[in-house]
Short mmCIF file of C-alpha atoms and ligand atoms in Angstrom, two decimals:
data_model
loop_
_atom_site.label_atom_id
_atom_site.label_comp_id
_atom_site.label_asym_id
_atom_site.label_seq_id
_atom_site.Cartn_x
_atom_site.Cartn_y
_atom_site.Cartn_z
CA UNK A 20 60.00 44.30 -36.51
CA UNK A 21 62.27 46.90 -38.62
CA UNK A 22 65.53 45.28 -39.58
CA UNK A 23 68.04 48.19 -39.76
CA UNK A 24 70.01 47.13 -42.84
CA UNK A 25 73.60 48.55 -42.80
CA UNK A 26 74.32 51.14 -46.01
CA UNK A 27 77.35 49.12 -48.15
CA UNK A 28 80.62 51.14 -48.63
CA UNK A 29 82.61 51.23 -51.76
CA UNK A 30 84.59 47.88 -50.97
CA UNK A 31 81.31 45.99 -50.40
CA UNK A 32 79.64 47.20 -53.39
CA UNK A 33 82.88 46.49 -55.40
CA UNK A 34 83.12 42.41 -55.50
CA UNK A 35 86.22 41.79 -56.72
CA UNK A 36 88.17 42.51 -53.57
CA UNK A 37 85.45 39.82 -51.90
CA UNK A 38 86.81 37.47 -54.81
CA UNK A 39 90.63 38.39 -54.55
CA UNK A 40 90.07 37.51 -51.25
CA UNK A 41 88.36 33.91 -52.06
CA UNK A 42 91.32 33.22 -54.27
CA UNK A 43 93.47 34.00 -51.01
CA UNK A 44 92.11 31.19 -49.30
CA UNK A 45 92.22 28.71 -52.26
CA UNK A 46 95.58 29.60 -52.67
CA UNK A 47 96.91 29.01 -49.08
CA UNK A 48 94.95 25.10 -49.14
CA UNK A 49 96.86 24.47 -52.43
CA UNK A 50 99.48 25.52 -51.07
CA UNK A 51 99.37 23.09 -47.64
CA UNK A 52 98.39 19.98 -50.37
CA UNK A 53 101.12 20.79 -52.69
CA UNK A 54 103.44 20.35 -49.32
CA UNK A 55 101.62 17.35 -48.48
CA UNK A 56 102.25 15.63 -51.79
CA UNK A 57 105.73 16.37 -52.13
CA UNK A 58 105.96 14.57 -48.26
CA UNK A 59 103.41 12.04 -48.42
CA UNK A 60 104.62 10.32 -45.65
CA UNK A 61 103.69 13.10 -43.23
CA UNK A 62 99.70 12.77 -44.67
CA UNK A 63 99.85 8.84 -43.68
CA UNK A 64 100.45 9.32 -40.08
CA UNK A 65 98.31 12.14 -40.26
CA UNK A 66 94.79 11.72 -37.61
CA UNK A 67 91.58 12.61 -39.21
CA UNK A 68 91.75 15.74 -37.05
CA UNK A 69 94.95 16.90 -38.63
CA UNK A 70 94.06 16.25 -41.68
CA UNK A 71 91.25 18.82 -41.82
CA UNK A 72 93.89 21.31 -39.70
CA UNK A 73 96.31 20.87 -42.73
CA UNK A 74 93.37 21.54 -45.28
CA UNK A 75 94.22 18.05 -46.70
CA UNK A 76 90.79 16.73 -46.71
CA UNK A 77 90.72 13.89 -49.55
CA UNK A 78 92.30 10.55 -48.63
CA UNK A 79 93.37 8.10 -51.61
CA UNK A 80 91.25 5.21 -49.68
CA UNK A 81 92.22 2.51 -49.86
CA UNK A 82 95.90 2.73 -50.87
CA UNK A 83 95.88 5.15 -47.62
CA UNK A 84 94.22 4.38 -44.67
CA UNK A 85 93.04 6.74 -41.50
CA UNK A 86 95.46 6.66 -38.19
CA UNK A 87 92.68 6.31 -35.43
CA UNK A 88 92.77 8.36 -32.22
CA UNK A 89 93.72 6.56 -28.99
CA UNK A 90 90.26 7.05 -27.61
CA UNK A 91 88.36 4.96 -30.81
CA UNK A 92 87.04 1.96 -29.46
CA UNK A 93 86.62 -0.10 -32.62
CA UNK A 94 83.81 -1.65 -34.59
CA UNK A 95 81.08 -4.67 -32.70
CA UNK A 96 81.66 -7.97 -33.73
CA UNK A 97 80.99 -11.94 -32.39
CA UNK A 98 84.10 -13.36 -30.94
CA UNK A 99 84.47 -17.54 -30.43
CA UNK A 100 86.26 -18.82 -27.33
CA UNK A 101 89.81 -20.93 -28.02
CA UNK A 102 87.73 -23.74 -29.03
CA UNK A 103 86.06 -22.23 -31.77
CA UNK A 104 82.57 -22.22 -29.47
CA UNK A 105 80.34 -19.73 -29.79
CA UNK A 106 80.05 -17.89 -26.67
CA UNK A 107 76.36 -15.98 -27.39
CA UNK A 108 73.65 -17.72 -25.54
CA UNK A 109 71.21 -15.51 -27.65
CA UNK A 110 70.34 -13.75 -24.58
CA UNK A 111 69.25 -10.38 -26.51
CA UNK A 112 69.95 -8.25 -23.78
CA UNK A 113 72.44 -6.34 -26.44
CA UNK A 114 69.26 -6.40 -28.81
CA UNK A 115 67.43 -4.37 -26.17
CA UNK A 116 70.23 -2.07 -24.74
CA UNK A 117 71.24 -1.07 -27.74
CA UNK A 118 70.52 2.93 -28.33
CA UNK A 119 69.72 3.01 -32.35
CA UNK A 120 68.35 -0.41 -32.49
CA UNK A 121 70.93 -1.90 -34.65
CA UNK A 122 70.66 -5.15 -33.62
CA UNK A 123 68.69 -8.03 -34.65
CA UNK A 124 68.98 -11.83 -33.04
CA UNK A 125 67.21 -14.83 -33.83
CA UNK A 126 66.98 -17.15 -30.96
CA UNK A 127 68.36 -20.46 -31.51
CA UNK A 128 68.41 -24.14 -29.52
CA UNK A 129 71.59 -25.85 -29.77
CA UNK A 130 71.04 -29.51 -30.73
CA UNK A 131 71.12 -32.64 -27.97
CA UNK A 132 73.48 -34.57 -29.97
CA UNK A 133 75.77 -31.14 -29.41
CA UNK A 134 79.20 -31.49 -27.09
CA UNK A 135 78.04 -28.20 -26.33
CA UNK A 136 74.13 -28.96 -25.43
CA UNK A 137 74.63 -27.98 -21.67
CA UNK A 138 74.29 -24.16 -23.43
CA UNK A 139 71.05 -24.74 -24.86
CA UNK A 140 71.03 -21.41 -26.49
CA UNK A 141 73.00 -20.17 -29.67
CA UNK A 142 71.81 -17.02 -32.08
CA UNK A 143 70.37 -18.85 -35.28
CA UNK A 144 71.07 -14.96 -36.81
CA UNK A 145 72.79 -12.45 -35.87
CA UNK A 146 72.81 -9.01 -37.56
CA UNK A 147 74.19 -5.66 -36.91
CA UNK A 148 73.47 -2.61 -39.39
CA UNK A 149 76.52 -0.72 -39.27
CA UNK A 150 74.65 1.96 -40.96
CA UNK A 151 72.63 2.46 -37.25
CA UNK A 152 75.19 1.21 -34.97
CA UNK A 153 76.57 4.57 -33.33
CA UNK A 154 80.01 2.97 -31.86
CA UNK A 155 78.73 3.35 -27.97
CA UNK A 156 80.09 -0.18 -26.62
CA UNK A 157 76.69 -0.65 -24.63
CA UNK A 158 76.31 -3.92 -26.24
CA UNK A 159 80.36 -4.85 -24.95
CA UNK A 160 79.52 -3.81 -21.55
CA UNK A 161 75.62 -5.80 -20.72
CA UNK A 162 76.86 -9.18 -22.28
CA UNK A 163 77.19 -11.78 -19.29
CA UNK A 164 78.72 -14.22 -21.71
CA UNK A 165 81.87 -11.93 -23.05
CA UNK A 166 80.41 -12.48 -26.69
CA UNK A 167 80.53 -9.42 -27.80
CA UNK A 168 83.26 -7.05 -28.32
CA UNK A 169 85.18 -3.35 -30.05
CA UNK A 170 87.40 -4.56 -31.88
CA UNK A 171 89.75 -1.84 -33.29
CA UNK A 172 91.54 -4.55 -35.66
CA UNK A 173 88.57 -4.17 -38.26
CA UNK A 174 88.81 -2.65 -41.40
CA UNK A 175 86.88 0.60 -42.73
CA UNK A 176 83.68 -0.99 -43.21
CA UNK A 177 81.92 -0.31 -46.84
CA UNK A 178 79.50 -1.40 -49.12
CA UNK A 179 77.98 -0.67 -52.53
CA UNK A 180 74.32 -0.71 -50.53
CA UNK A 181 72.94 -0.65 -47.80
CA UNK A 182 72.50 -4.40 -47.23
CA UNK A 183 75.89 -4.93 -47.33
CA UNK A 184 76.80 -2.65 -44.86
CA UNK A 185 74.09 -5.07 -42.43
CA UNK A 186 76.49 -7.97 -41.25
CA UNK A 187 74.92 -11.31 -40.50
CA UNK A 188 76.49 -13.83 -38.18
CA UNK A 189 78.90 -15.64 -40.69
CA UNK A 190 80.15 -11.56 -41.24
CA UNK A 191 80.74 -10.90 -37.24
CA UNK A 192 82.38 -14.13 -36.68
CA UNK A 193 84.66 -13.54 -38.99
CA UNK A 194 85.99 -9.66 -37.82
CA UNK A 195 85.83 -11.31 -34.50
CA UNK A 196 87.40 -14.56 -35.13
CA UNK A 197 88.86 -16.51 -31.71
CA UNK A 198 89.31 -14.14 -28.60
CA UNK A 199 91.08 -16.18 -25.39
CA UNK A 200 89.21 -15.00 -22.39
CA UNK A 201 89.58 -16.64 -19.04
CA UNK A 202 86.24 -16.67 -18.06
CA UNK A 203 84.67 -19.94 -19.56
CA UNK A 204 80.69 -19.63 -17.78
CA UNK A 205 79.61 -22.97 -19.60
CA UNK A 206 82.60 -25.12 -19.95
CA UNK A 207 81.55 -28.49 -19.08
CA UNK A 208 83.34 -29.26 -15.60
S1 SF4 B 190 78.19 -0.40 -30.30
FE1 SF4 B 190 76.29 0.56 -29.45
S2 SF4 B 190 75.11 1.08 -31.26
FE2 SF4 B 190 76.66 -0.37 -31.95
S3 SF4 B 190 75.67 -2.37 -31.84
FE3 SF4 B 190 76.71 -2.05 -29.88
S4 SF4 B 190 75.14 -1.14 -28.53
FE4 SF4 B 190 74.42 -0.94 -30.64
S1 SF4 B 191 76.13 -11.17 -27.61
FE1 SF4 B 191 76.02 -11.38 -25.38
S2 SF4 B 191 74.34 -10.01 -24.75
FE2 SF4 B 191 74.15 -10.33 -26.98
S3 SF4 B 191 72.72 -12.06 -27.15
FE3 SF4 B 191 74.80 -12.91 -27.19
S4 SF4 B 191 75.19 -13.45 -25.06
FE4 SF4 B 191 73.45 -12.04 -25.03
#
């Protein structure tokens, strides 16, 4: 196929207007960030989305932090019942609904000699990479045992590698920490 090209006039084959109008641009972003310094408290309750509206695109993380929209539903993490119980039962069913495959559980037995042996089951693991985990709330909504939840209280999760970004039970119980529910499936009666 012939590709017509299109025959350049004198402002295309002249560049500097193309860079006069470059510099245009920069100018107008320095000019929004130069407003946004000298009223840095309009930036902090700035959304992600404005941010990028405003041009302001760099955040001084972690002296600022991100506003999150109404709709974010938080970060997974283990949650214990208001007598510091484990509620997963190691079922897996979040293992297998989960869309990226970011979970990983290791079965466990909960000891005779327990108060809480009725159970039987407990995770001996528990791991979630938050470098797959995609934020759906799949896992929130199959668990029978209200284990599992979004939290939106968690912190920007980083790491320095990519095994720290994996959190292990110890990790998720922790974010979670003790979340009063009045459903109580295997509360000795
Ligand atoms: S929020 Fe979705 S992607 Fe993340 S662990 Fe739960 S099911 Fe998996
Ligand atoms: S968190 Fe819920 S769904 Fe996942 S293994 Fe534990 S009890 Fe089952």
């Amino acid at each position: 196929m012939h590709v017509v090209r299109p025959e350049l006039g004198l402002k295309e084959k002249l560049y500097l207007p193309s860079i006069v109008a470059g510099m245009g641009i920069t100018l107008k972003h320095l000019g929004r960030s130069l407003r946004l310094m000298i009223a840095p408290e309009k930036k902090k309750t700035l959304s992600p989305l404005d941010m990028s509206a405003t041009g302001m695109v760099t955040m001084q993380y972690p002296e600022e932090k991100w506003t999150y929209p109404d709709g974010y539903r938080g970060a997974p993490v283990l949650v214990k019942d208001e007598d510091g119980r484990e509620k997963c039962v190691s079922c897996q069913l979040c293992e297998f609904v989960c869309p990226p495959r970011a979970i990983r559980i290791t079965p466990g037995s909960i000891p005779a000699s327990s108060p809480h042996a009725k159970v039987e089951k407990a995770p001996e693991e528990f791991q979630i990479d938050m470098l797959r985990c995609i934020y759906c709330g799949l896992c929130e909504e199959v668990c029978p045992e209200e284990a599992i939840f979004l939290r939106k209280e968690n912190p920007i999760f980083v790491g320095q590698g990519r095994t720290e970004m994996v959190h292990n039970k110890e990790r998720l119980y922790e974010l979670g920490g003790i979340y009063p529910r009045p459903i109580k499936k295997w509360a000795l009666k």
